[in-house]
Structure formats: C-alpha cells, structure tokens
Short mmCIF file of N, CA and C and ligand atoms in Angstrom, two decimals:
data_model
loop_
_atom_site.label_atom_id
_atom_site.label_comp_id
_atom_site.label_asym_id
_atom_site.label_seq_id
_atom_site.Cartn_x
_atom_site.Cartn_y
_atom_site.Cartn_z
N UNK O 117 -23.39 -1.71 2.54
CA UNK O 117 -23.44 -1.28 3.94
C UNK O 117 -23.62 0.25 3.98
N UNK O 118 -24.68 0.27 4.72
CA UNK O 118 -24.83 2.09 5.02
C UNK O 118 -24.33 2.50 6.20
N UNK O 119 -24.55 3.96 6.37
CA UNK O 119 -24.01 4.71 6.86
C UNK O 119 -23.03 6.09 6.74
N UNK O 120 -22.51 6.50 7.85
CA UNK O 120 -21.50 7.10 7.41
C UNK O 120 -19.85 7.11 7.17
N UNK O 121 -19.91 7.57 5.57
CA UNK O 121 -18.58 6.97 5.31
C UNK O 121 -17.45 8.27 5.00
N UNK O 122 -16.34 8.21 5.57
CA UNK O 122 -15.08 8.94 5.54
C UNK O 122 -14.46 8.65 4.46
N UNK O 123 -13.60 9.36 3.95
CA UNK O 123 -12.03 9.03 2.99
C UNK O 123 -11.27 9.61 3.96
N UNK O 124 -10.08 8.52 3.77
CA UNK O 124 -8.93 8.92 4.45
C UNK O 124 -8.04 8.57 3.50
N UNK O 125 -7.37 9.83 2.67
CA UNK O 125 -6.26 10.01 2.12
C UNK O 125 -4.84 10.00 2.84
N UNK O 126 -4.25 9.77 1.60
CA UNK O 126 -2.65 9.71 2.20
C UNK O 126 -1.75 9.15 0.71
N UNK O 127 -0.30 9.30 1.11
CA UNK O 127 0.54 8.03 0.26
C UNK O 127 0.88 7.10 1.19
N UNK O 128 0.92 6.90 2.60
CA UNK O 128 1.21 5.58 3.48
C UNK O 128 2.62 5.28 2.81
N UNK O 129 3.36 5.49 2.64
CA UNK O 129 4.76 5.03 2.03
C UNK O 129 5.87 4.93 3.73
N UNK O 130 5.71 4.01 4.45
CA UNK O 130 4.62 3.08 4.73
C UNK O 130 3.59 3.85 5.98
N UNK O 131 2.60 3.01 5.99
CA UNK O 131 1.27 3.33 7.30
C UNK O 131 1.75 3.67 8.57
N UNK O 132 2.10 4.08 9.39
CA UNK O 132 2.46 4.10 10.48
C UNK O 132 1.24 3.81 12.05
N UNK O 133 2.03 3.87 13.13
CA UNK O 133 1.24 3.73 13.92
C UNK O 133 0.15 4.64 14.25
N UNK O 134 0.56 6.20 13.58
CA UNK O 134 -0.14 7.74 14.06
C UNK O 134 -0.89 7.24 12.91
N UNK O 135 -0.55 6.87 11.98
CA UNK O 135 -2.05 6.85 10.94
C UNK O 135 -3.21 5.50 11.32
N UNK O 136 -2.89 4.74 12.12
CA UNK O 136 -3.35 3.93 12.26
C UNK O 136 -4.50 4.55 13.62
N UNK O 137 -4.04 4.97 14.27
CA UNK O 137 -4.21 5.92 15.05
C UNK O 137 -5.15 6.47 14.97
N UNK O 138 -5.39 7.34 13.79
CA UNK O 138 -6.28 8.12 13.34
C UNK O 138 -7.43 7.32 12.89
N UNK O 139 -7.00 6.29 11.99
CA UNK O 139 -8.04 5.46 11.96
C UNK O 139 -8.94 4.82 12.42
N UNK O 140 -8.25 4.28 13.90
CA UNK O 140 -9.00 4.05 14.99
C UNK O 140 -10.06 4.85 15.65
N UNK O 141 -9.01 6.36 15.80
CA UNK O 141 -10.33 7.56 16.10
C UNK O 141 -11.16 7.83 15.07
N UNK O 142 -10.95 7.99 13.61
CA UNK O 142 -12.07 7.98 12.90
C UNK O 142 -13.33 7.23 12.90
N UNK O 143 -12.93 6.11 13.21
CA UNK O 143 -14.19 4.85 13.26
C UNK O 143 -15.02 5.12 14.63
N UNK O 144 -14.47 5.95 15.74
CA UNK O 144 -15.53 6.48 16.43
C UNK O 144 -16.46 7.40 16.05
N UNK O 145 -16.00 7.93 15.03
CA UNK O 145 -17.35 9.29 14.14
C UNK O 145 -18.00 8.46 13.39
N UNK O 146 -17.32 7.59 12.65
CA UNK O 146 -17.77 7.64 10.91
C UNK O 146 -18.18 6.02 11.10
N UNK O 147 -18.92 5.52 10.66
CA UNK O 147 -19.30 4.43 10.11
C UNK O 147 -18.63 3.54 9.60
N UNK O 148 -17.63 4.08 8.48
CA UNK O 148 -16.97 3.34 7.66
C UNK O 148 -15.71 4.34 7.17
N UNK O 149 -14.90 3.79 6.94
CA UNK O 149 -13.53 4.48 6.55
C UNK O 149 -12.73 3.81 5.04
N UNK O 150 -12.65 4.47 4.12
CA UNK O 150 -11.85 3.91 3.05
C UNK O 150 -10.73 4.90 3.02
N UNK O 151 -9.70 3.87 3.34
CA UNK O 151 -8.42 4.59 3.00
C UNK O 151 -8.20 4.23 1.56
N UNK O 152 -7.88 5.98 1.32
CA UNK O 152 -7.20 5.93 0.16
C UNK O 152 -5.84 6.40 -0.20
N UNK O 153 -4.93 5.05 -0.80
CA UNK O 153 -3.72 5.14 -1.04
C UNK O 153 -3.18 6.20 -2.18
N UNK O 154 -2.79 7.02 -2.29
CA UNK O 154 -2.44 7.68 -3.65
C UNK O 154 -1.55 6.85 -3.95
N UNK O 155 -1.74 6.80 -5.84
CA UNK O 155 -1.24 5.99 -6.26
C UNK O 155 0.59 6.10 -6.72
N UNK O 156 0.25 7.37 -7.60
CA UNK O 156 1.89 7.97 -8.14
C UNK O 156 2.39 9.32 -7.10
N UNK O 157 2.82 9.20 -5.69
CA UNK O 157 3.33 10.46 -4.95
C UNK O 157 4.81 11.18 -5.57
N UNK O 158 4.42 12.07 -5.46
CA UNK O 158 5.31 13.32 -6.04
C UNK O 158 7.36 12.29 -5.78
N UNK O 159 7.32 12.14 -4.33
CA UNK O 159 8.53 11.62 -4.09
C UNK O 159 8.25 9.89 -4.53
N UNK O 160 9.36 9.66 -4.70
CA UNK O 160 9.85 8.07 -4.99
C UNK O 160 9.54 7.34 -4.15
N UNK O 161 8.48 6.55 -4.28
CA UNK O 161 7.92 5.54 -3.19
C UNK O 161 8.61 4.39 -3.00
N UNK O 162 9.12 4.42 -1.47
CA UNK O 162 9.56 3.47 -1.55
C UNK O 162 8.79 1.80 -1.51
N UNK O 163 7.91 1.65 -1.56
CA UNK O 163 6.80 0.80 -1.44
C UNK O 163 5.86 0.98 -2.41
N UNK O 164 5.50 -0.12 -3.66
CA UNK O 164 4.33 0.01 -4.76
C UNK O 164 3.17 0.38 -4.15
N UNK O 165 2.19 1.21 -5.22
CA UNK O 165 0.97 0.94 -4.83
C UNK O 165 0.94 -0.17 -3.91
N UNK O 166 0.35 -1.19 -4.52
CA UNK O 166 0.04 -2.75 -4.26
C UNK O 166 0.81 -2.83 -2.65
N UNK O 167 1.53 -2.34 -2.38
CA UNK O 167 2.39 -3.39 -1.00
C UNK O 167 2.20 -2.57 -0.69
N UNK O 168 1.96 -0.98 -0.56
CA UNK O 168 1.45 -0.13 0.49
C UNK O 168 -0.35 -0.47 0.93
N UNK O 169 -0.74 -1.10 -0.47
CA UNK O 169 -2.14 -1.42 0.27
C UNK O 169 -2.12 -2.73 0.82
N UNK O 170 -1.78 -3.65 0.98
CA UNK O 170 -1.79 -4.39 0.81
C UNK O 170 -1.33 -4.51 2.72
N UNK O 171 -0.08 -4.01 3.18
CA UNK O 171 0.09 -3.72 4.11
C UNK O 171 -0.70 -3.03 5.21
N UNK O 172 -1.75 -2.23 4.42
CA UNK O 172 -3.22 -1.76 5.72
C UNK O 172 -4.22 -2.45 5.78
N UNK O 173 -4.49 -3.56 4.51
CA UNK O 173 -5.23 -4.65 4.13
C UNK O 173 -4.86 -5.46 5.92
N UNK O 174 -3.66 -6.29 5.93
CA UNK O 174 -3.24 -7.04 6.76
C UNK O 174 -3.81 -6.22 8.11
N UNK O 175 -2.95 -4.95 8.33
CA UNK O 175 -3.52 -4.41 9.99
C UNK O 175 -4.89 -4.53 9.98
N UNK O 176 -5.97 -4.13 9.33
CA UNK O 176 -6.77 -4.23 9.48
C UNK O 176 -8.33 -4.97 9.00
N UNK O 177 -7.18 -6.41 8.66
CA UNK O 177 -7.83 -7.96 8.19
C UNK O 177 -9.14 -8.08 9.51
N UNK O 178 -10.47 -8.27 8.84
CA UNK O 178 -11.65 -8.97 9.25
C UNK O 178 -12.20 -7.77 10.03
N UNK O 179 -11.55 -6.30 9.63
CA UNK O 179 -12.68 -5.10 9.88
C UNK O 179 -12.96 -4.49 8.79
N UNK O 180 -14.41 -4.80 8.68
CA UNK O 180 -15.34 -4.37 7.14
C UNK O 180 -15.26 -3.38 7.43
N UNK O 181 -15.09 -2.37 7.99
CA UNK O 181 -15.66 -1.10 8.11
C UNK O 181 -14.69 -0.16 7.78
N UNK O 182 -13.17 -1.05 7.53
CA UNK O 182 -12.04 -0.44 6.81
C UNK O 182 -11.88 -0.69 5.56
N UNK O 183 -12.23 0.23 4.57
CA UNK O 183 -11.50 -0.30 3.02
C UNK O 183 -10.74 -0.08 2.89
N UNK O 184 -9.60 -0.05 1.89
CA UNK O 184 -8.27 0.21 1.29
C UNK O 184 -8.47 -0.08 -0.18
N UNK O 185 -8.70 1.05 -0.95
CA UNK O 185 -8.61 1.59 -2.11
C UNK O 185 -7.42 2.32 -2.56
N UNK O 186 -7.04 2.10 -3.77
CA UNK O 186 -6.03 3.36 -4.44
C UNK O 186 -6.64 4.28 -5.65
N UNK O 187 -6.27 5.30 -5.26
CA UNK O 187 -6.84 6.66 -6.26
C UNK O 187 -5.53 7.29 -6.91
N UNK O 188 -6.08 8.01 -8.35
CA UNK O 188 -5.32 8.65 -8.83
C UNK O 188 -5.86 9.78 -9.21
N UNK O 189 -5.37 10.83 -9.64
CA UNK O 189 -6.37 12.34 -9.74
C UNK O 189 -6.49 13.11 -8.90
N UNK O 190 -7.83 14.17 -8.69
CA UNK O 190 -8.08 14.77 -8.26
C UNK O 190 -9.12 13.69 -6.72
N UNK O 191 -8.68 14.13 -5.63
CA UNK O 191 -8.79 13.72 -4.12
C UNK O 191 -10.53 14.01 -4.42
N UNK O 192 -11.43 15.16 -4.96
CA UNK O 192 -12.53 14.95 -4.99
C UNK O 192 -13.21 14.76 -5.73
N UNK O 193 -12.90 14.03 -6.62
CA UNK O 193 -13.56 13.56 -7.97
C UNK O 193 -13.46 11.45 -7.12
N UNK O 194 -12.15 11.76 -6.59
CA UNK O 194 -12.52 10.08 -6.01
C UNK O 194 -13.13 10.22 -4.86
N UNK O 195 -13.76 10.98 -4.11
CA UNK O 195 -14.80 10.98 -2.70
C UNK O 195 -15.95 10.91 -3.68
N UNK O 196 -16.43 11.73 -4.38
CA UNK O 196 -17.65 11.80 -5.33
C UNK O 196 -17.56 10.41 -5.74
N UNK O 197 -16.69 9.85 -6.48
CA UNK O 197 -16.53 7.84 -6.94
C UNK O 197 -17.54 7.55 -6.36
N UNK O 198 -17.01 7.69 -4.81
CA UNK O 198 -17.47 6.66 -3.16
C UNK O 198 -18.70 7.47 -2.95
N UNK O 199 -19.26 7.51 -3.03
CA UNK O 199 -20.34 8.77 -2.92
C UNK O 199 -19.93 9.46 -1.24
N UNK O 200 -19.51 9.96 -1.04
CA UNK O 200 -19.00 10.73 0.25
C UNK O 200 -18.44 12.33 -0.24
N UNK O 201 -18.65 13.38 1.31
CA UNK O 201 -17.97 14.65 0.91
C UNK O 201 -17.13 14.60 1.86
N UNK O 202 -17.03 13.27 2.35
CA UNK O 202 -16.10 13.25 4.02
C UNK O 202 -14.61 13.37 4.13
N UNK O 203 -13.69 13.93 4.45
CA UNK O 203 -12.56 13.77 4.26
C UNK O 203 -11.72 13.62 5.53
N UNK O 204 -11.04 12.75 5.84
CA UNK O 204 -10.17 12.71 7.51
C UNK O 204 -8.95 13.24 7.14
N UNK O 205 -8.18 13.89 8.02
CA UNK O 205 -6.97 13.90 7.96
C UNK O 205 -6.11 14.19 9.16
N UNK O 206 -5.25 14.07 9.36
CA UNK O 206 -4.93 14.27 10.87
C UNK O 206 -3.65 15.09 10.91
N UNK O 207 -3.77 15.79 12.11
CA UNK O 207 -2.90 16.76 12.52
C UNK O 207 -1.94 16.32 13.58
N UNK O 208 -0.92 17.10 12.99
CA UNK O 208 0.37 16.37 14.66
C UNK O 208 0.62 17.49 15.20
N UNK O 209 1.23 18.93 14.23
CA UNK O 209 1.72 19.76 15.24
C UNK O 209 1.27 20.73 14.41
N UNK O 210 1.70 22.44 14.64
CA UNK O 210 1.16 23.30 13.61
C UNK O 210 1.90 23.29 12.73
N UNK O 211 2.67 22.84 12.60
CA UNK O 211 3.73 22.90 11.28
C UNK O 211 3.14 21.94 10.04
N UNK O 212 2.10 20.96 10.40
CA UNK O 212 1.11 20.64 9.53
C UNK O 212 0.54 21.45 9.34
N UNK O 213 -0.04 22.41 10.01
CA UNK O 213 -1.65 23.26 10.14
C UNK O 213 -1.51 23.90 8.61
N UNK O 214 -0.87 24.24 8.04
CA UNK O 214 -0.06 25.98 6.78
C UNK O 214 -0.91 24.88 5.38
N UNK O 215 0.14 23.61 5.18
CA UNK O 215 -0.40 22.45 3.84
C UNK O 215 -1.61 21.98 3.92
N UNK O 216 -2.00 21.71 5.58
CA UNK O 216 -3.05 21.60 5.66
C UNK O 216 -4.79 22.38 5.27
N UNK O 217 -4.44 23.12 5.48
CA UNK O 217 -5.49 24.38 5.74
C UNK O 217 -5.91 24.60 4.24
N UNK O 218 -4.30 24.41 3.75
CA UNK O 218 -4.20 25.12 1.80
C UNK O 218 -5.03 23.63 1.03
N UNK O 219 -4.74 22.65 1.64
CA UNK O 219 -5.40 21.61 0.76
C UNK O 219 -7.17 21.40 1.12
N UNK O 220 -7.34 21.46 2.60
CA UNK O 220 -8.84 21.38 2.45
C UNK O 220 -9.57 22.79 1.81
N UNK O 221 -8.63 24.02 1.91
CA UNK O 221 -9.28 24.74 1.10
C UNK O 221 -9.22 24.83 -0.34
N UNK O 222 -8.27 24.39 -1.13
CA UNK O 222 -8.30 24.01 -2.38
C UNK O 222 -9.65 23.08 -2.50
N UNK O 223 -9.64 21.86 -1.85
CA UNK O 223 -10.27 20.94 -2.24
C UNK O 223 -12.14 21.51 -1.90
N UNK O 224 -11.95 22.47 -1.37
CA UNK O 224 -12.92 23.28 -0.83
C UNK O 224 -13.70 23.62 -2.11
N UNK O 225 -12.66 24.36 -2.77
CA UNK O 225 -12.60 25.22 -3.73
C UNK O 225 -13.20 24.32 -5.38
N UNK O 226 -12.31 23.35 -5.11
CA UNK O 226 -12.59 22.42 -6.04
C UNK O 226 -14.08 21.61 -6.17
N UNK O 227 -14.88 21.47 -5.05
CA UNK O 227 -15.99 20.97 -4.61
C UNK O 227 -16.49 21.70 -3.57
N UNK O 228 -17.23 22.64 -3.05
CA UNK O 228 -17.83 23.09 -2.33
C UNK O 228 -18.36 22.05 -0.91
N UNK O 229 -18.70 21.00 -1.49
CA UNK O 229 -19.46 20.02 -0.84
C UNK O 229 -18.75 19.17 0.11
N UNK O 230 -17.26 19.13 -0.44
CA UNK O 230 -16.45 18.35 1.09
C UNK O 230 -15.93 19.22 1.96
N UNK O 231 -15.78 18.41 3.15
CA UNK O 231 -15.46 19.23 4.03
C UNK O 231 -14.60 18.14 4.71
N UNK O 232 -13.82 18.58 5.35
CA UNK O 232 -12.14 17.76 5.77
C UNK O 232 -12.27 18.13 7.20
N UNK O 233 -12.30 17.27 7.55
CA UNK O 233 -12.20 17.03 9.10
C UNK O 233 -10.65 16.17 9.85
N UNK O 234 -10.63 17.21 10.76
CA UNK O 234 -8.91 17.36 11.25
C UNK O 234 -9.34 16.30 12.96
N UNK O 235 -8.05 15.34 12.70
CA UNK O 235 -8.16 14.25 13.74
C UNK O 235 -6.87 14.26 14.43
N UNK O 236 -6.69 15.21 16.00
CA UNK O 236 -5.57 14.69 16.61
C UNK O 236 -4.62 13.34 16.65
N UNK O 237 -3.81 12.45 16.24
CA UNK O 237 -3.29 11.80 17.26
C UNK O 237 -2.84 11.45 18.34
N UNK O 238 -2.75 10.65 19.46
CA UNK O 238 -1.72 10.47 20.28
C UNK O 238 -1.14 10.98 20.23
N UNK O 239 -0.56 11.95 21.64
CA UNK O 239 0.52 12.50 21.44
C UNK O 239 2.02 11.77 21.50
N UNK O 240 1.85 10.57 21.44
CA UNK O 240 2.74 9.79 21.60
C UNK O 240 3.33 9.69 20.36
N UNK O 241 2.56 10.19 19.35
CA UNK O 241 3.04 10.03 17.61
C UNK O 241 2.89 11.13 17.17
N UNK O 242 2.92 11.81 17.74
CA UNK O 242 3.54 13.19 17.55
C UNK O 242 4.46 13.95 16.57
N UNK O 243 5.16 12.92 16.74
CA UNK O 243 6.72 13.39 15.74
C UNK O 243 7.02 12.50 14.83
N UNK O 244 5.68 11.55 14.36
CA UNK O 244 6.04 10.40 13.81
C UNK O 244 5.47 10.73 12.35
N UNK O 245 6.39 10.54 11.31
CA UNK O 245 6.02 10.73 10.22
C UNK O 245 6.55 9.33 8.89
N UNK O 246 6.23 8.90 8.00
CA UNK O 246 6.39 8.18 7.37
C UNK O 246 7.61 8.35 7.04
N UNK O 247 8.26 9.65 6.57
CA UNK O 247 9.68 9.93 5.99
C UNK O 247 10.74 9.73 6.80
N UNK O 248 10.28 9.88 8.24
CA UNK O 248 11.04 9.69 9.59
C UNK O 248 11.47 8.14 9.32
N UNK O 249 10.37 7.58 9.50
CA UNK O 249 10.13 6.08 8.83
C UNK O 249 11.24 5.46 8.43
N UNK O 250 10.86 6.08 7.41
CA UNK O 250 11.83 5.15 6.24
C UNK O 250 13.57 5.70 6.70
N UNK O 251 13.74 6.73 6.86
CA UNK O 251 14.77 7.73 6.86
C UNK O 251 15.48 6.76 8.35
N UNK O 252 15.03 6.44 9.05
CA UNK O 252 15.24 5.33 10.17
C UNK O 252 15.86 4.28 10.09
N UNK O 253 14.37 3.66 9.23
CA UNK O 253 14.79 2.00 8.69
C UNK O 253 16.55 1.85 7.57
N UNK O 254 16.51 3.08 6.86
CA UNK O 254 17.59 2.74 5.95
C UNK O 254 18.53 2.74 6.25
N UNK O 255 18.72 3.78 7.67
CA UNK O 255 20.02 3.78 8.50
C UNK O 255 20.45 2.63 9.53
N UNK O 256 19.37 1.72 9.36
CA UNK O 256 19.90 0.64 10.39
C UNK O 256 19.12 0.50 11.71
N UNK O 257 18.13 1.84 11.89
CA UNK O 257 17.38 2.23 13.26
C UNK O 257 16.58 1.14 13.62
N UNK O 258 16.28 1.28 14.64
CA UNK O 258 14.71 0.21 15.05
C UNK O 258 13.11 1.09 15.06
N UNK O 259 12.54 0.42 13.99
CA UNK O 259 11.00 1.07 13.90
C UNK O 259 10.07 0.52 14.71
N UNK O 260 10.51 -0.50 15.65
CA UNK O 260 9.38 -1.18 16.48
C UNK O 260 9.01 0.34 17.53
N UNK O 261 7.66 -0.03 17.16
CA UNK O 261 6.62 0.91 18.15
C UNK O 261 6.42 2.38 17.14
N UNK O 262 6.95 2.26 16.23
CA UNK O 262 6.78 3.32 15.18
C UNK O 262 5.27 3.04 13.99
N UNK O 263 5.82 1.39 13.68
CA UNK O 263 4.37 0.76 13.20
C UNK O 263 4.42 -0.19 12.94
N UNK O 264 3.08 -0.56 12.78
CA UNK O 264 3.10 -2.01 13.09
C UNK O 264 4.10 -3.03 12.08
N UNK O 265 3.80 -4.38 13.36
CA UNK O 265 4.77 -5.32 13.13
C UNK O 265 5.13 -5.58 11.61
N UNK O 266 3.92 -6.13 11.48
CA UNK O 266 4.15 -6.33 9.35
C UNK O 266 5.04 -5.34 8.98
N UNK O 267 4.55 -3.90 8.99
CA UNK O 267 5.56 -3.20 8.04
C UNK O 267 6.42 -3.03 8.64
N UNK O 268 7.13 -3.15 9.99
CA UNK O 268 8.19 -2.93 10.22
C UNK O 268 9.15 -4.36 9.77
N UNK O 269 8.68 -5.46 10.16
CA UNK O 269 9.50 -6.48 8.73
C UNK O 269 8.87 -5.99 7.31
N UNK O 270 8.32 -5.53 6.70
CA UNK O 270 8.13 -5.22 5.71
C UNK O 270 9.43 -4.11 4.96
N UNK O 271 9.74 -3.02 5.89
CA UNK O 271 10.77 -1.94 6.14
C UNK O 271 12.10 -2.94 5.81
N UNK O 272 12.27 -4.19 7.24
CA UNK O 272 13.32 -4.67 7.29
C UNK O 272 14.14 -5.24 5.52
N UNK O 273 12.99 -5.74 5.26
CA UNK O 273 13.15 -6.32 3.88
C UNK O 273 14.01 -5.22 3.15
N UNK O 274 13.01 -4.94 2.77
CA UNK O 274 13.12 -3.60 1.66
C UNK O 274 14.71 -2.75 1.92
N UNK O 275 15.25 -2.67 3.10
CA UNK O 275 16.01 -1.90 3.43
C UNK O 275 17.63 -2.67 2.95
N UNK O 276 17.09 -4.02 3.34
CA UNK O 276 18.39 -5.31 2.94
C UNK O 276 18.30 -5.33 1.42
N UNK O 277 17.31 -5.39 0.62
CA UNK O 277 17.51 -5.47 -0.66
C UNK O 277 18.20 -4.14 -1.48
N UNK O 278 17.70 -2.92 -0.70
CA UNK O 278 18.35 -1.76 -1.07
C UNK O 278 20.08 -1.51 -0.79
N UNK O 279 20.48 -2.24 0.23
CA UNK O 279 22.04 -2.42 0.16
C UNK O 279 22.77 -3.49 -0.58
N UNK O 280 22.09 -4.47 -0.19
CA UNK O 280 22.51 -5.26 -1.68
C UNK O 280 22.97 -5.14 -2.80
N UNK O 281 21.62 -4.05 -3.59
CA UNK O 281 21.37 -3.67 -4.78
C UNK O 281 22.85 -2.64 -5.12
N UNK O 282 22.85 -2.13 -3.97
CA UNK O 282 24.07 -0.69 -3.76
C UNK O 282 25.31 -1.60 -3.69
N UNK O 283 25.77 -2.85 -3.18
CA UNK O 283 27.11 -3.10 -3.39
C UNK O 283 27.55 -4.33 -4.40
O1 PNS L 456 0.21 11.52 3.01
P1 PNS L 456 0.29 12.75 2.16
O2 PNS L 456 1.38 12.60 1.13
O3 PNS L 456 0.42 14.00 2.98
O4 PNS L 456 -1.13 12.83 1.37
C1 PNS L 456 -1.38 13.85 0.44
C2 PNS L 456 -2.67 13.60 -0.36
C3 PNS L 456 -2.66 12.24 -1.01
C4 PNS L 456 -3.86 13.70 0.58
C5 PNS L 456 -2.76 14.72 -1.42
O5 PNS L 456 -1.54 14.79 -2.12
C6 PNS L 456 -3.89 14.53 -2.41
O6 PNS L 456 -5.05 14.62 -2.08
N1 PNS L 456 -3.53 14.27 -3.69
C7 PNS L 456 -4.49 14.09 -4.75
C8 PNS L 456 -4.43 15.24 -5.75
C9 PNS L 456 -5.38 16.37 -5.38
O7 PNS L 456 -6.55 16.19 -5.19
N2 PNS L 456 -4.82 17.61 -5.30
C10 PNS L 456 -5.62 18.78 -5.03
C11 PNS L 456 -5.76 19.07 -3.55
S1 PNS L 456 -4.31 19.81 -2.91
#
C-alpha cells in the first residue's frame, strides 16, 4: 500500500486515550501510521513488549492503515527499515516542549532527513500520561475514560496479580 506513511513512536506502557488521539489526528495527514512500540524502555514496563502491542492491535482491529510494530535501537535507523523520514509525536503542554525539541533535534542530527512533526491532543487529555496511568490503576483509581476499555481491564488484571504477588 502506498502513500504517505508516519512512525509513531512511543513505549505505550499502556496506550492511552491522548495517544490514541493522536493517532486519529495523524491519519488525517498521513496515509498510513505504524506505531512503533519500543521494545526495552529505560523504566520497568509494566506491560511486555507483546501485550503492549498487542493491546493497540485490538483498538485498532480491521484499520490497515494502522500498523503496530516493535523497534529496538536507534528511532532512525527503524524509520529508514519502513522507508519513511516521518515522525509523529504529540504534545500536551510545554513541559513536554524542552525533551521534545532535544529528541527531534538529536534525531535531526542523527539523520538529517527526518523531520518530527508535533500533534496537539484534545485538550481533554491534557494531563493524561501513561505513568499517571498506571500510578492510578495500582492505587485502586478508576481509568475509565483515561483509555480504552481493553486496557483498562487489561490495567485491572495486572494490578490484582501485582497484590497478590505482594502478599
Ligand atoms: O513514550 P516515550 O517513552 O516518551 O517514547 C520515547 C521514544 C521511544 C520515542 C524514544 O525513547 C526513542 O525514540 N527511543 C529510541 C532510541 C533513540 O533513537 N534515541 C535517540 C533519540 S533521543
């Protein structure tokens, strides 16, 4: 399938609704969108590879125009993979803007040829971050409307086996 195609990086530990979000607005520019899962993130995932993809697989079952890939390495050595210089990423507030700015210009730096394109969310997800997420779910919180249904039983799980495990 041709056209134009995006990477949308991340660790998704888990997807939320603002990333989903973005995704949605991406697919109004771009043709095609492959999210890519990083595979080993710096912090302790709470979710494998595999069940973090596996979980954007489901939201977005019977739209071709979404892949879900996992990468390891350097972010532009796997756009070059996909043959793309496209990169999405999305912004919530300026307190992203500082990591932000430093990584598309690294990656700048690293490849001349991509260029990272910055995607508002809803301001309704605003303050919504994956770590929030989880940091929620473990305390007992309710993630409905945070993201979708799957991973929020997905969360539920994970959160019961983790007290378990603890007593
Ligand atoms: O969801 P995150 O954790 O903010 O995503 C960060 C991600 C995966 C986009 C970033 O860590 C990344 O691109 N990692 C791959 C390694 C890389 O290319 N590093 C150089 C650019 S800073």
């Amino acid at each position: 399938m041709m056209g134009r195609l995006a990477i949308y990086p991340g660790s998704f530990d888990p997807i939320t609704n603002g990333h989903v979000d973005i995704i949605e607005r991406g697919l109004m520019v771009f043709d095609r969108i492959i999210v890519a899962v990083l595979e080993n993130p710096k912090k302790d995932p709470l979710f494998t590879t595999k069940e973090r993809m596996r979980m954007i697989q489901d939201i977005f079952a019977g739209q071709k125009e979404v892949e879900v890939r996992s990468f390891d390495g350097l972010l532009v050595d796997f756009a070059r993979a996909q043959r793309t210089n496209i990169v999405v990423r999305g912004l919530r507030a300026i307190s992203d803007f500082e990591y932000e700015f430093q990584m598309a210009l690294m990656n700048r730096n690293l490849d001349p040829g991509i260029e990272t394109f910055f995607m508002m969310p809803n301001v309704k997800y605003s303050f919504l971050s994956s770590n929030m997420v989880r940091e929620v779910a473990s305390l007992g919180g309710p993630v409905e409307g945070l993201v979708p249904e799957v991973v929020a039983r997905k969360l539920r799980a994970r959160v019961k086996i983790r007290k378990r495990a603890k007593t």
